Short mmCIF file of C-alpha atoms in Angstrom, two decimals:
data_model
loop_
_atom_site.label_atom_id
_atom_site.label_comp_id
_atom_site.label_asym_id
_atom_site.label_seq_id
_atom_site.Cartn_x
_atom_site.Cartn_y
_atom_site.Cartn_z
CA MET A 1 96.77 114.26 142.48
CA PRO A 2 94.28 111.50 141.59
CA HIS A 3 94.82 109.50 138.37
CA ASP A 4 92.76 106.90 136.53
CA THR A 5 95.47 104.30 136.05
CA SER A 6 93.51 101.25 134.89
CA LEU A 7 94.91 101.41 131.32
CA ILE A 8 98.45 102.16 132.44
CA GLY A 9 98.25 99.52 135.16
CA THR A 10 97.04 96.90 132.68
CA ILE A 11 99.85 97.64 130.23
CA VAL A 12 102.50 97.73 132.96
CA ALA A 13 101.28 94.54 134.61
CA GLY A 14 100.84 92.73 131.31
CA LEU A 15 104.17 93.66 129.75
CA GLY A 16 106.15 93.55 133.00
CA VAL A 17 105.06 90.08 134.10
CA ALA A 18 105.20 88.89 130.46
CA PHE A 19 108.84 89.98 130.31
CA LEU A 20 109.71 88.07 133.48
CA MET A 21 107.88 84.91 132.45
CA GLY A 22 109.11 85.17 128.86
CA ALA A 23 112.70 85.45 130.08
CA LEU A 24 112.16 82.41 132.31
CA ALA A 25 110.69 80.48 129.37
CA HIS A 26 113.67 81.44 127.23
CA ARG A 27 116.00 80.31 130.00
CA LEU A 28 114.22 76.95 130.16
CA ARG A 29 114.34 76.72 126.34
CA VAL A 30 110.60 76.60 125.83
CA ALA A 31 108.51 78.83 123.57
CA PRO A 32 108.14 82.41 124.91
CA ILE A 33 104.39 82.11 124.27
CA VAL A 34 104.22 79.76 127.25
CA GLY A 35 105.66 82.49 129.46
CA TYR A 36 103.23 85.09 128.13
CA LEU A 37 100.23 82.82 128.78
CA LEU A 38 101.39 82.11 132.32
CA ALA A 39 101.88 85.85 132.83
CA GLY A 40 98.21 86.31 131.94
CA VAL A 41 97.19 83.67 134.46
CA ILE A 42 99.27 85.45 137.13
CA VAL A 43 97.71 88.89 136.53
CA GLY A 44 94.23 87.48 135.85
CA PRO A 45 91.23 87.54 138.20
CA PHE A 46 91.43 83.85 139.12
CA THR A 47 94.78 84.00 140.96
CA PRO A 48 95.77 86.08 143.99
CA GLY A 49 98.04 89.12 143.68
CA ILE A 50 98.06 91.61 140.79
CA VAL A 51 94.75 91.80 138.94
CA ALA A 52 94.75 93.65 135.61
CA ASP A 53 91.63 94.88 133.79
CA THR A 54 90.52 91.99 131.57
CA GLY A 55 88.29 94.16 129.37
CA LEU A 56 91.10 96.61 128.61
CA ALA A 57 93.53 93.76 128.01
CA LEU A 58 91.22 92.28 125.39
CA GLN A 59 90.95 95.62 123.59
CA LEU A 60 94.73 96.01 123.61
CA ALA A 61 94.98 92.47 122.25
CA GLU A 62 92.74 93.49 119.34
CA ILE A 63 95.33 96.11 118.39
CA GLY A 64 97.90 93.31 118.30
CA VAL A 65 95.68 91.30 115.94
CA ILE A 66 95.22 94.36 113.69
CA LEU A 67 98.94 95.13 113.46
CA LEU A 68 99.89 91.49 112.94
CA MET A 69 97.41 90.98 110.10
CA PHE A 70 98.49 94.30 108.58
CA GLY A 71 102.08 93.07 108.60
CA VAL A 72 101.08 89.82 106.92
CA GLY A 73 99.16 91.75 104.30
CA LEU A 74 102.28 93.78 103.50
CA HIS A 75 104.03 90.57 102.40
CA PHE A 76 100.98 89.16 100.62
CA SER A 77 99.45 89.98 97.26
CA LEU A 78 96.04 89.51 95.71
CA LYS A 79 97.69 87.14 93.25
CA ASP A 80 98.99 85.01 96.14
CA LEU A 81 95.54 84.95 97.72
CA LEU A 82 93.76 83.93 94.52
CA ALA A 83 96.41 81.31 93.80
CA VAL A 84 95.41 79.26 96.87
CA ARG A 85 91.64 79.71 96.69
CA GLY A 86 91.25 76.23 95.19
CA ILE A 87 92.46 74.60 98.44
CA ALA A 88 91.83 77.33 101.03
CA VAL A 89 88.08 77.77 100.39
CA PRO A 90 86.91 74.13 100.30
CA GLY A 91 89.55 73.11 102.85
CA ALA A 92 88.48 75.67 105.45
CA ILE A 93 84.77 74.93 104.92
CA VAL A 94 85.18 71.15 105.28
CA GLN A 95 87.50 71.52 108.28
CA ILE A 96 85.00 73.85 110.00
CA ALA A 97 82.23 71.33 109.32
CA VAL A 98 84.22 68.38 110.73
CA ALA A 99 85.36 70.21 113.88
CA SER A 100 81.85 71.60 114.46
CA ALA A 101 80.33 68.12 114.13
CA LEU A 102 82.76 66.76 116.72
CA GLY A 103 81.97 69.65 119.07
CA ILE A 104 78.22 69.13 118.63
CA ALA A 105 78.61 65.45 119.44
CA LEU A 106 80.52 66.27 122.64
CA GLY A 107 77.98 68.92 123.66
CA LEU A 108 75.02 66.60 123.15
CA TRP A 109 76.82 63.85 125.11
CA LEU A 110 77.25 66.31 127.98
CA GLY A 111 73.52 67.08 127.89
CA TRP A 112 73.58 70.56 126.36
CA PRO A 113 70.89 71.79 123.93
CA PHE A 114 71.63 71.43 120.21
CA ALA A 115 71.95 75.19 119.62
CA GLY A 116 74.51 75.54 122.41
CA SER A 117 76.38 72.47 121.20
CA ALA A 118 76.47 73.94 117.68
CA ILE A 119 78.03 77.18 118.91
CA PHE A 120 80.47 75.18 121.03
CA GLY A 121 81.52 73.14 117.97
CA LEU A 122 81.87 76.25 115.83
CA ALA A 123 84.11 77.83 118.48
CA LEU A 124 86.41 74.79 118.36
CA SER A 125 86.71 74.97 114.57
CA VAL A 126 88.42 78.34 114.07
CA ALA A 127 92.15 78.90 114.60
CA SER A 128 93.75 81.91 116.28
CA THR A 129 95.14 84.50 113.88
CA VAL A 130 97.98 85.50 116.18
CA VAL A 131 99.11 81.98 117.07
CA LEU A 132 99.03 80.74 113.47
CA LEU A 133 100.96 83.71 112.12
CA ARG A 134 103.54 83.74 114.90
CA ALA A 135 104.19 80.04 114.32
CA MET A 136 104.56 80.60 110.57
CA GLN A 137 106.81 83.63 111.03
CA ALA A 138 109.04 81.80 113.51
CA GLN A 139 109.77 79.20 110.84
CA ASP A 140 109.93 81.71 107.93
CA LEU A 141 107.01 80.05 106.17
CA ILE A 142 104.71 83.02 105.48
CA GLU A 143 105.96 83.52 101.92
CA THR A 144 106.13 79.81 101.05
CA GLU A 145 103.32 77.82 99.44
CA ARG A 146 102.46 76.37 102.86
CA GLY A 147 102.29 79.85 104.34
CA ARG A 148 100.06 81.18 101.56
CA ILE A 149 97.67 78.27 101.95
CA ALA A 150 97.53 78.80 105.74
CA VAL A 151 96.83 82.53 105.41
CA GLY A 152 94.19 81.93 102.73
CA TRP A 153 92.62 79.28 104.95
CA LEU A 154 92.63 81.79 107.81
CA ILE A 155 90.88 84.43 105.69
CA VAL A 156 88.12 81.98 104.75
CA GLU A 157 87.64 81.02 108.43
CA ASP A 158 87.52 84.71 109.31
CA LEU A 159 84.77 85.37 106.76
CA ALA A 160 82.82 82.32 107.94
CA MET A 161 82.94 83.51 111.56
CA VAL A 162 81.84 87.03 110.60
CA LEU A 163 78.82 85.47 108.86
CA ALA A 164 78.10 83.23 111.85
CA LEU A 165 78.26 86.08 114.39
CA VAL A 166 75.66 88.03 112.42
CA LEU A 167 73.35 85.12 111.63
CA LEU A 168 73.30 83.29 114.97
CA PRO A 169 71.29 85.96 116.88
CA ALA A 170 68.76 86.06 114.02
CA MET A 171 68.53 82.26 113.91
CA LEU A 172 68.10 81.86 117.67
CA GLY A 173 65.86 84.88 118.26
CA SER A 174 62.53 83.36 117.21
CA ARG A 175 63.11 79.92 115.79
CA GLY A 176 60.76 78.15 113.42
CA ASP A 177 58.48 80.82 111.95
CA GLU A 178 58.37 82.11 108.38
CA ALA A 179 59.15 85.67 109.41
CA ASN A 180 62.35 84.51 111.03
CA ALA A 181 63.29 82.58 107.86
CA MET A 182 62.86 85.73 105.80
CA GLY A 183 64.86 87.68 108.37
CA LEU A 184 67.62 85.10 108.18
CA LEU A 185 67.79 85.36 104.40
CA ARG A 186 67.81 89.15 104.64
CA SER A 187 70.62 89.09 107.22
CA THR A 188 72.67 86.72 105.06
CA ALA A 189 72.22 88.92 102.00
CA ILE A 190 73.21 92.04 103.94
CA VAL A 191 76.36 90.40 105.33
CA LEU A 192 77.46 89.18 101.90
CA LEU A 193 76.71 92.58 100.40
CA LYS A 194 78.76 94.36 103.07
CA VAL A 195 81.76 92.04 102.68
CA THR A 196 81.62 92.39 98.90
CA GLY A 197 81.33 96.17 99.24
CA PHE A 198 84.35 96.35 101.52
CA VAL A 199 86.52 94.22 99.24
CA ALA A 200 85.43 96.20 96.17
CA LEU A 201 86.11 99.51 97.92
CA MET A 202 89.61 98.41 98.92
CA LEU A 203 90.50 97.03 95.49
CA VAL A 204 89.13 99.99 93.52
CA PHE A 205 89.38 103.02 95.79
CA GLY A 206 91.94 101.87 98.35
CA ARG A 207 94.51 100.81 95.73
CA ARG A 208 94.62 104.39 94.47
CA VAL A 209 94.31 106.44 97.64
CA LEU A 210 96.33 104.55 100.28
CA PRO A 211 99.59 104.17 98.26
CA ALA A 212 99.32 107.81 97.14
CA VAL A 213 99.03 108.97 100.76
CA LEU A 214 102.00 106.85 101.83
CA HIS A 215 104.18 108.09 98.95
CA TRP A 216 103.31 111.70 99.73
CA VAL A 217 104.27 111.25 103.37
CA ALA A 218 107.50 109.44 102.41
CA HIS A 219 108.54 112.38 100.22
CA SER A 220 108.02 114.74 103.17
CA GLY A 221 111.24 113.30 104.64
CA SER A 222 109.75 112.93 108.14
CA ARG A 223 110.26 109.45 109.58
CA GLU A 224 107.94 110.24 112.46
CA LEU A 225 105.16 111.29 110.09
CA PHE A 226 105.69 108.19 107.94
CA ARG A 227 105.41 105.89 110.97
CA LEU A 228 102.29 107.72 112.08
CA SER A 229 100.71 107.43 108.63
CA VAL A 230 101.33 103.67 108.51
CA LEU A 231 99.71 103.16 111.92
CA ALA A 232 96.81 105.45 111.03
CA ILE A 233 96.14 103.50 107.82
CA ALA A 234 96.36 100.10 109.53
CA LEU A 235 94.17 100.99 112.51
CA GLY A 236 91.85 103.31 110.57
CA VAL A 237 91.02 100.84 107.82
CA ALA A 238 90.55 98.03 110.36
CA PHE A 239 88.23 100.15 112.52
CA GLY A 240 86.30 101.48 109.54
CA ALA A 241 85.86 97.98 108.15
CA ALA A 242 84.42 96.78 111.47
CA VAL A 243 82.13 99.77 112.07
CA ILE A 244 80.86 100.40 108.55
CA PHE A 245 80.98 96.96 106.93
CA ASP A 246 80.71 94.69 110.02
CA VAL A 247 83.77 92.67 109.01
CA SER A 248 86.47 91.79 111.50
CA PHE A 249 89.36 94.07 112.48
CA ALA A 250 91.77 91.41 111.27
CA LEU A 251 90.27 91.20 107.77
CA GLY A 252 90.25 94.98 107.36
CA ALA A 253 93.88 95.26 108.46
CA PHE A 254 94.92 92.42 106.16
CA PHE A 255 93.45 94.13 103.09
CA ALA A 256 95.05 97.47 104.06
CA GLY A 257 98.43 95.76 104.30
CA MET A 258 97.91 93.86 101.06
CA ILE A 259 97.13 97.10 99.19
CA LEU A 260 100.26 98.82 100.55
CA GLY A 261 102.29 95.65 99.96
CA GLU A 262 102.11 96.35 96.23
CA THR A 263 104.09 99.58 96.67
CA GLN A 264 107.87 100.05 96.95
CA LEU A 265 107.42 101.31 100.50
CA SER A 266 106.09 98.01 101.85
CA ARG A 267 109.39 96.99 103.47
CA ARG A 268 109.77 100.32 105.23
CA ALA A 269 106.16 100.19 106.42
CA ALA A 270 106.74 96.69 107.83
CA GLU A 271 109.88 97.82 109.67
CA GLU A 272 108.14 100.85 111.19
CA THR A 273 105.29 98.78 112.65
CA LEU A 274 107.38 95.81 113.83
CA PRO A 275 108.05 96.99 117.43
CA LEU A 276 104.38 97.74 118.09
CA ARG A 277 103.31 94.48 116.43
CA ASP A 278 105.53 92.50 118.78
CA ALA A 279 104.46 94.40 121.91
CA PHE A 280 100.73 94.10 121.26
CA ALA A 281 101.06 90.47 120.17
CA VAL A 282 102.49 89.78 123.62
CA LEU A 283 99.48 91.52 125.19
CA PHE A 284 97.22 89.22 123.16
CA PHE A 285 98.70 86.13 124.79
CA VAL A 286 98.56 87.79 128.20
CA SER A 287 94.88 88.58 127.68
CA VAL A 288 94.19 84.93 126.78
CA GLY A 289 95.90 83.82 129.98
CA MET A 290 93.79 86.21 132.00
CA LEU A 291 90.62 84.43 130.90
CA PHE A 292 91.78 81.05 132.18
CA ASP A 293 90.30 79.66 135.40
CA PRO A 294 92.61 76.83 136.57
CA ARG A 295 89.73 75.21 138.49
CA VAL A 296 88.36 73.87 135.19
CA ILE A 297 91.19 71.33 135.06
CA LEU A 298 90.10 69.82 138.39
CA GLU A 299 86.34 70.18 137.97
CA GLN A 300 85.95 68.93 134.35
CA PRO A 301 89.00 66.81 133.43
CA GLY A 302 87.16 64.40 131.10
CA PRO A 303 85.30 67.00 129.00
CA LEU A 304 88.45 69.14 128.92
CA ILE A 305 90.55 66.29 127.52
CA ALA A 306 87.86 65.65 124.89
CA THR A 307 87.76 69.36 123.98
CA VAL A 308 91.54 69.57 123.55
CA ALA A 309 91.48 66.35 121.52
CA ILE A 310 88.94 67.85 119.10
CA ILE A 311 91.07 70.98 118.72
CA MET A 312 94.47 69.38 118.36
CA VAL A 313 93.67 65.95 116.90
CA GLY A 314 90.26 65.96 115.24
CA LYS A 315 90.55 69.34 113.55
CA SER A 316 94.17 68.80 112.54
CA ALA A 317 93.48 65.31 111.17
CA ALA A 318 90.68 66.75 109.05
CA ALA A 319 92.95 69.51 107.74
CA TRP A 320 95.72 67.02 106.94
CA GLY A 321 93.32 64.75 105.06
CA ILE A 322 91.82 67.63 103.08
CA VAL A 323 95.22 69.00 102.00
CA ARG A 324 96.41 65.53 100.99
CA ALA A 325 93.15 64.88 99.11
CA PHE A 326 93.83 67.98 97.01
CA GLY A 327 97.16 66.51 95.91
CA HIS A 328 99.55 68.53 98.09
CA SER A 329 102.66 67.02 99.68
CA ASN A 330 102.80 65.49 103.15
CA GLN A 331 105.06 68.39 104.24
CA THR A 332 102.39 70.93 103.30
CA ALA A 333 99.61 68.88 104.90
CA LEU A 334 101.50 68.46 108.19
CA THR A 335 102.38 72.17 108.35
CA ILE A 336 98.77 73.26 107.78
CA ALA A 337 97.46 70.69 110.26
CA ALA A 338 99.91 71.77 112.97
CA SER A 339 99.26 75.48 112.45
CA LEU A 340 95.50 74.98 112.87
CA ALA A 341 95.81 72.88 116.06
CA GLN A 342 94.64 75.70 118.36
CA ILE A 343 91.79 78.18 118.86
CA GLY A 344 91.69 81.83 119.85
CA GLU A 345 90.00 85.19 119.32
CA PHE A 346 86.79 84.23 117.50
CA SER A 347 86.31 81.29 119.86
CA PHE A 348 86.07 83.68 122.82
CA ILE A 349 83.56 85.87 120.97
CA LEU A 350 81.41 82.87 120.03
CA ALA A 351 81.54 81.59 123.62
CA SER A 352 80.32 84.95 124.95
CA LEU A 353 77.58 85.03 122.30
CA GLY A 354 76.35 81.54 123.19
CA VAL A 355 76.16 82.36 126.91
CA GLY A 356 74.56 85.74 126.17
CA LEU A 357 71.85 84.10 124.06
CA LYS A 358 71.26 81.66 126.95
CA VAL A 359 71.65 78.59 124.73
CA MET A 360 75.08 77.52 125.97
CA PRO A 361 75.98 76.81 129.62
CA ASP A 362 78.81 78.55 131.44
CA ALA A 363 80.62 75.20 131.57
CA ALA A 364 80.90 75.22 127.77
CA ARG A 365 82.52 78.66 127.84
CA ASP A 366 84.97 77.48 130.49
CA LEU A 367 85.90 74.49 128.34
CA ILE A 368 86.46 76.73 125.32
CA LEU A 369 88.75 79.04 127.29
CA ALA A 370 90.65 76.14 128.86
CA GLY A 371 90.92 74.41 125.48
CA SER A 372 92.30 77.60 123.99
CA ILE A 373 94.92 77.99 126.70
CA LEU A 374 96.11 74.39 126.50
CA SER A 375 96.10 74.26 122.69
CA ILE A 376 98.06 77.51 122.43
CA LEU A 377 100.40 76.20 125.12
CA PHE A 378 101.16 72.99 123.23
CA ASN A 379 100.93 74.36 119.69
CA PRO A 380 104.58 75.53 119.46
CA LEU A 381 105.73 72.02 120.38
CA VAL A 382 103.37 70.41 117.84
CA PHE A 383 104.43 72.87 115.16
CA THR A 384 108.14 72.32 115.85
CA LEU A 385 107.72 68.55 115.66
CA ALA A 386 105.81 68.88 112.38
CA ILE A 387 108.51 71.11 110.87
CA ARG A 388 111.27 68.73 111.99
CA TRP A 389 109.36 65.84 110.46
CA THR A 390 108.99 67.71 107.16
CA ARG A 391 112.66 68.68 107.16
CA GLY A 392 113.57 65.05 107.67
CA GLU A 393 111.53 64.20 104.60
CA GLU A 394 113.09 67.08 102.66
CA ALA A 395 116.56 65.81 103.60
CA GLU A 396 115.69 62.57 101.78
CA ALA A 397 114.80 64.49 98.61
CA PRO A 398 117.00 64.08 95.50
CA PRO A 399 120.10 66.30 95.34
CA ASP A 400 118.61 68.34 92.52
CA ALA A 401 115.66 69.55 94.62
CA PRO A 402 114.48 73.07 93.54
CA ASP A 403 115.87 74.91 96.58
CA SER A 404 119.29 73.22 96.43
CA PRO A 405 122.20 75.18 94.93
CA PRO A 406 123.80 73.44 91.93
CA PRO A 407 126.44 70.92 93.10
CA GLU A 408 129.17 72.37 90.92
CA ARG A 409 128.94 75.68 92.76
CA GLU A 410 129.57 74.28 96.25
CA ALA A 411 133.36 74.75 96.25
CA ALA A 412 134.72 78.03 97.64
CA ARG A 413 131.21 79.36 97.83
CA THR A 414 130.20 82.65 99.45
CA VAL A 415 126.88 83.20 101.22
CA LEU A 416 125.63 86.80 101.31
CA ILE A 417 122.86 87.82 103.69
CA GLY A 418 120.86 90.83 102.58
CA TYR A 419 120.60 92.33 99.09
CA GLY A 420 119.82 95.93 99.98
CA ARG A 421 121.97 98.98 99.31
CA VAL A 422 125.17 97.38 100.64
CA GLY A 423 124.43 93.78 99.73
CA SER A 424 123.55 94.57 96.12
CA HIS A 425 126.95 96.25 95.59
CA ILE A 426 128.72 93.25 97.11
CA GLY A 427 126.69 90.88 94.96
CA THR A 428 127.43 92.81 91.77
CA LEU A 429 131.18 92.75 92.48
CA LEU A 430 131.31 89.04 93.34
CA CYS A 431 129.07 87.87 90.49
CA GLY A 432 131.00 90.11 88.09
CA ARG A 433 134.16 88.25 89.03
CA GLY A 434 132.53 84.86 88.52
CA GLU A 435 132.36 83.98 92.24
CA ALA A 436 129.90 81.29 93.32
CA LEU A 437 127.38 83.30 95.38
CA THR A 438 124.28 82.31 97.36
CA VAL A 439 122.08 85.18 98.58
CA ILE A 440 119.62 84.95 101.48
CA GLU A 441 116.97 87.68 101.22
CA ASP A 442 113.44 87.89 102.67
CA GLN A 443 112.09 90.49 100.22
CA LYS A 444 110.84 89.17 96.89
CA ASP A 445 111.90 92.18 94.79
CA ARG A 446 115.45 92.14 96.15
CA ALA A 447 115.63 88.37 95.83
CA ALA A 448 114.61 88.70 92.17
CA ALA A 449 117.35 91.30 91.62
CA ALA A 450 119.93 88.94 93.16
CA GLY A 451 118.78 86.16 90.86
CA GLU A 452 119.10 88.43 87.82
CA ALA A 453 122.67 89.24 88.88
CA GLY A 454 123.55 85.55 88.70
CA ALA A 455 123.34 84.47 92.36
CA VAL A 456 121.58 81.42 93.77
CA VAL A 457 118.77 82.85 95.90
CA ILE A 458 117.16 81.57 99.10
CA VAL A 459 114.05 83.54 100.12
CA GLY A 460 113.73 83.60 103.91
CA ASN A 461 114.99 84.99 107.20
CA ALA A 462 118.68 84.19 107.71
CA ALA A 463 118.22 84.18 111.50
CA SER A 464 116.49 80.81 111.06
CA GLU A 465 118.78 77.79 111.28
CA GLY A 466 116.64 76.05 108.69
CA VAL A 467 117.24 78.81 106.15
CA LEU A 468 121.00 78.76 106.80
CA ARG A 469 121.09 75.01 106.24
CA GLN A 470 119.01 75.41 103.10
CA ALA A 471 121.72 77.80 101.84
CA ARG A 472 124.31 75.05 102.52
CA ILE A 473 126.18 77.17 105.06
CA ASP A 474 127.97 74.01 106.21
CA SER A 475 129.85 73.82 102.90
CA ALA A 476 130.40 77.57 102.33
CA ALA A 477 133.82 79.20 102.58
CA THR A 478 132.70 82.75 103.45
CA LEU A 479 129.66 84.38 105.03
CA LEU A 480 129.03 88.09 104.40
CA ILE A 481 126.32 89.72 106.55
CA ALA A 482 125.20 92.94 104.89
CA ILE A 483 121.99 93.64 106.83
CA PRO A 484 122.00 96.70 109.12
CA GLU A 485 120.26 95.08 112.12
CA GLY A 486 122.97 94.32 114.70
CA VAL A 487 120.91 92.11 117.00
CA GLU A 488 119.72 89.91 114.14
CA SER A 489 123.26 89.77 112.76
CA GLY A 490 124.51 88.48 116.11
CA ALA A 491 121.99 85.64 116.07
CA ILE A 492 123.01 84.76 112.50
CA VAL A 493 126.71 84.72 113.41
CA ARG A 494 126.09 82.43 116.37
CA ARG A 495 124.01 79.94 114.40
CA ALA A 496 126.31 79.98 111.36
CA ARG A 497 129.40 79.44 113.51
CA ALA A 498 127.73 76.49 115.24
CA ILE A 499 126.94 74.89 111.88
CA ASN A 500 130.32 75.60 110.24
CA PRO A 501 133.21 76.29 112.66
CA LYS A 502 135.67 76.88 109.78
CA LEU A 503 133.52 79.54 108.11
CA LEU A 504 135.05 82.98 107.49
CA ILE A 505 132.45 85.48 108.73
CA VAL A 506 132.49 89.17 107.81
CA ALA A 507 129.69 91.31 109.28
CA ARG A 508 128.47 94.90 109.23
CA ALA A 509 127.97 97.08 112.31
CA HIS A 510 127.02 100.64 113.26
CA SER A 511 128.45 101.01 116.77
CA ASP A 512 131.30 99.84 118.97
CA GLU A 513 128.83 97.79 121.02
CA GLU A 514 127.67 95.95 117.90
CA VAL A 515 131.27 95.31 116.88
CA ASP A 516 132.08 93.81 120.28
CA ASP A 517 128.92 91.68 120.27
CA LEU A 518 129.52 90.30 116.77
CA VAL A 519 133.14 89.45 117.54
CA ARG A 520 132.09 87.78 120.79
CA ARG A 521 129.55 85.66 118.92
CA GLY A 522 132.10 84.46 116.38
CA ALA A 523 132.58 87.00 113.57
CA ASP A 524 136.12 87.07 112.13
CA HIS A 525 135.92 90.63 110.80
CA VAL A 526 133.42 93.41 111.50
CA VAL A 527 133.18 96.48 109.26
CA MET A 528 131.75 99.62 110.88
CA ALA A 529 130.62 102.12 108.27
CA GLU A 530 131.49 105.19 110.32
CA ARG A 531 135.06 103.98 110.95
CA GLU A 532 135.63 103.09 107.31
CA THR A 533 134.25 106.43 106.17
CA ALA A 534 136.43 108.34 108.66
CA ALA A 535 139.51 106.38 107.65
CA ARG A 536 138.94 106.98 103.92
CA MET A 537 138.27 110.70 104.42
CA ALA A 538 141.38 111.13 106.59
CA GLU A 539 143.45 109.18 104.05
CA ARG A 540 142.24 111.38 101.20
CA ALA A 541 142.98 114.55 103.17
CA LEU A 542 146.53 113.42 104.06
CA ARG A 543 147.20 112.28 100.51
CA ALA A 544 146.03 115.61 99.08
CA ARG A 545 148.38 117.54 101.43
CA GLY A 546 151.39 115.32 100.91
#
């Protein structure tokens, strides 16, 4: 029986080889992104062996961008976005201008026409959504001031690229005449009107309809229907925004997530989309790798080095200077600069547009793709170094820094991870008895509840070593892990035990396998809800009979 297997083959090849290369990267203790990019090179058209469908891979990657931006929107609010507009708007505009100018200079030096050089420079100025957000999430920085500035910066870049993609064909179609000038003004007005219309529709209509739909589905009691509704909203709004309003998929998904993030169901929506977000994010990196022709490294080494330097040095230096000029700390400036030291999705689209308009040579597109690959490849290392540098500076901060627990509460201190249904009961009991308690929680509403109960609160992901150190796990007496995720709990136990070998660790589990894994990783006691429930019920039954 004949089958059209191009889609299935692309997914199997992409995810299968990505798994192998990602596992190898993990084994070698390098960022998994490196493995995913190399997987794309392996299954791409420029290397022998398996060849996946590049066009399909790019469409699958777009789904990854949509789901990732939707997830970020769930943890973001309009208030957060407006709070950083003072730095994000001028910062992004100036950084785009600086990087574009450097790219134009390189293009003109290589003998390209000005229009092609301008598109080349613009392509080098915009950071990849997926890379920036994955780097921020890996360091638990999304909900910090640095993270909010980076996301706001990203939104401004996104809007600028949407405007550029609409205006460039009009500008280059028939240059120099009055009719074209009027057409350019008309196109600009239409783009701004569409963007404004989309934002207004989401803030007025979307804020009423989308949460109501999600609440209705949640009350149906069907988990499958709830998951389906979340995906339908994320993908539907993103697609509608692109088709009707000509804005990017990423921007549409971000606003959909931000609207739903204001509801009490935001955490559940984030959890339901997490597996798909991770899978499609991997396909994004694979698709980038598929575009890379290794011959560029041998044929154009000088221009390639200059291109990568603009992306990772020139653009980042401009971002650092801008953030510092606006009065922000060196830690914030370094984090923003490192997160922007790469290019991605919009760069590929601009490269295709420039070649399609016949104003940019194929060599420029090859340099953009190669620059993207190399910058994404090195970005995790740059970002890690920047974070380590900032942590070194934070370590030199005075003892009464805002995130530091009060010194008098260090003795016999308990650290509690998770302030959900189980964690909140534990916190109430311990705080009620006057115990010194530090709570690590990544949800703002739960973190606020822990603070109201009297605990010192650290907002972040406890699986991060940096967050554990921020909670002073090295001086704690007891660690209580109340989150239900067994795999994440195992990682926390391992890192906490490495930091504080004398720590008493009590964890929560839901299966015998989780119990064994947690004990193997260093937990002293593991409580399995089903066992405790069975024991209490049996005890009550025996007591009633005897």
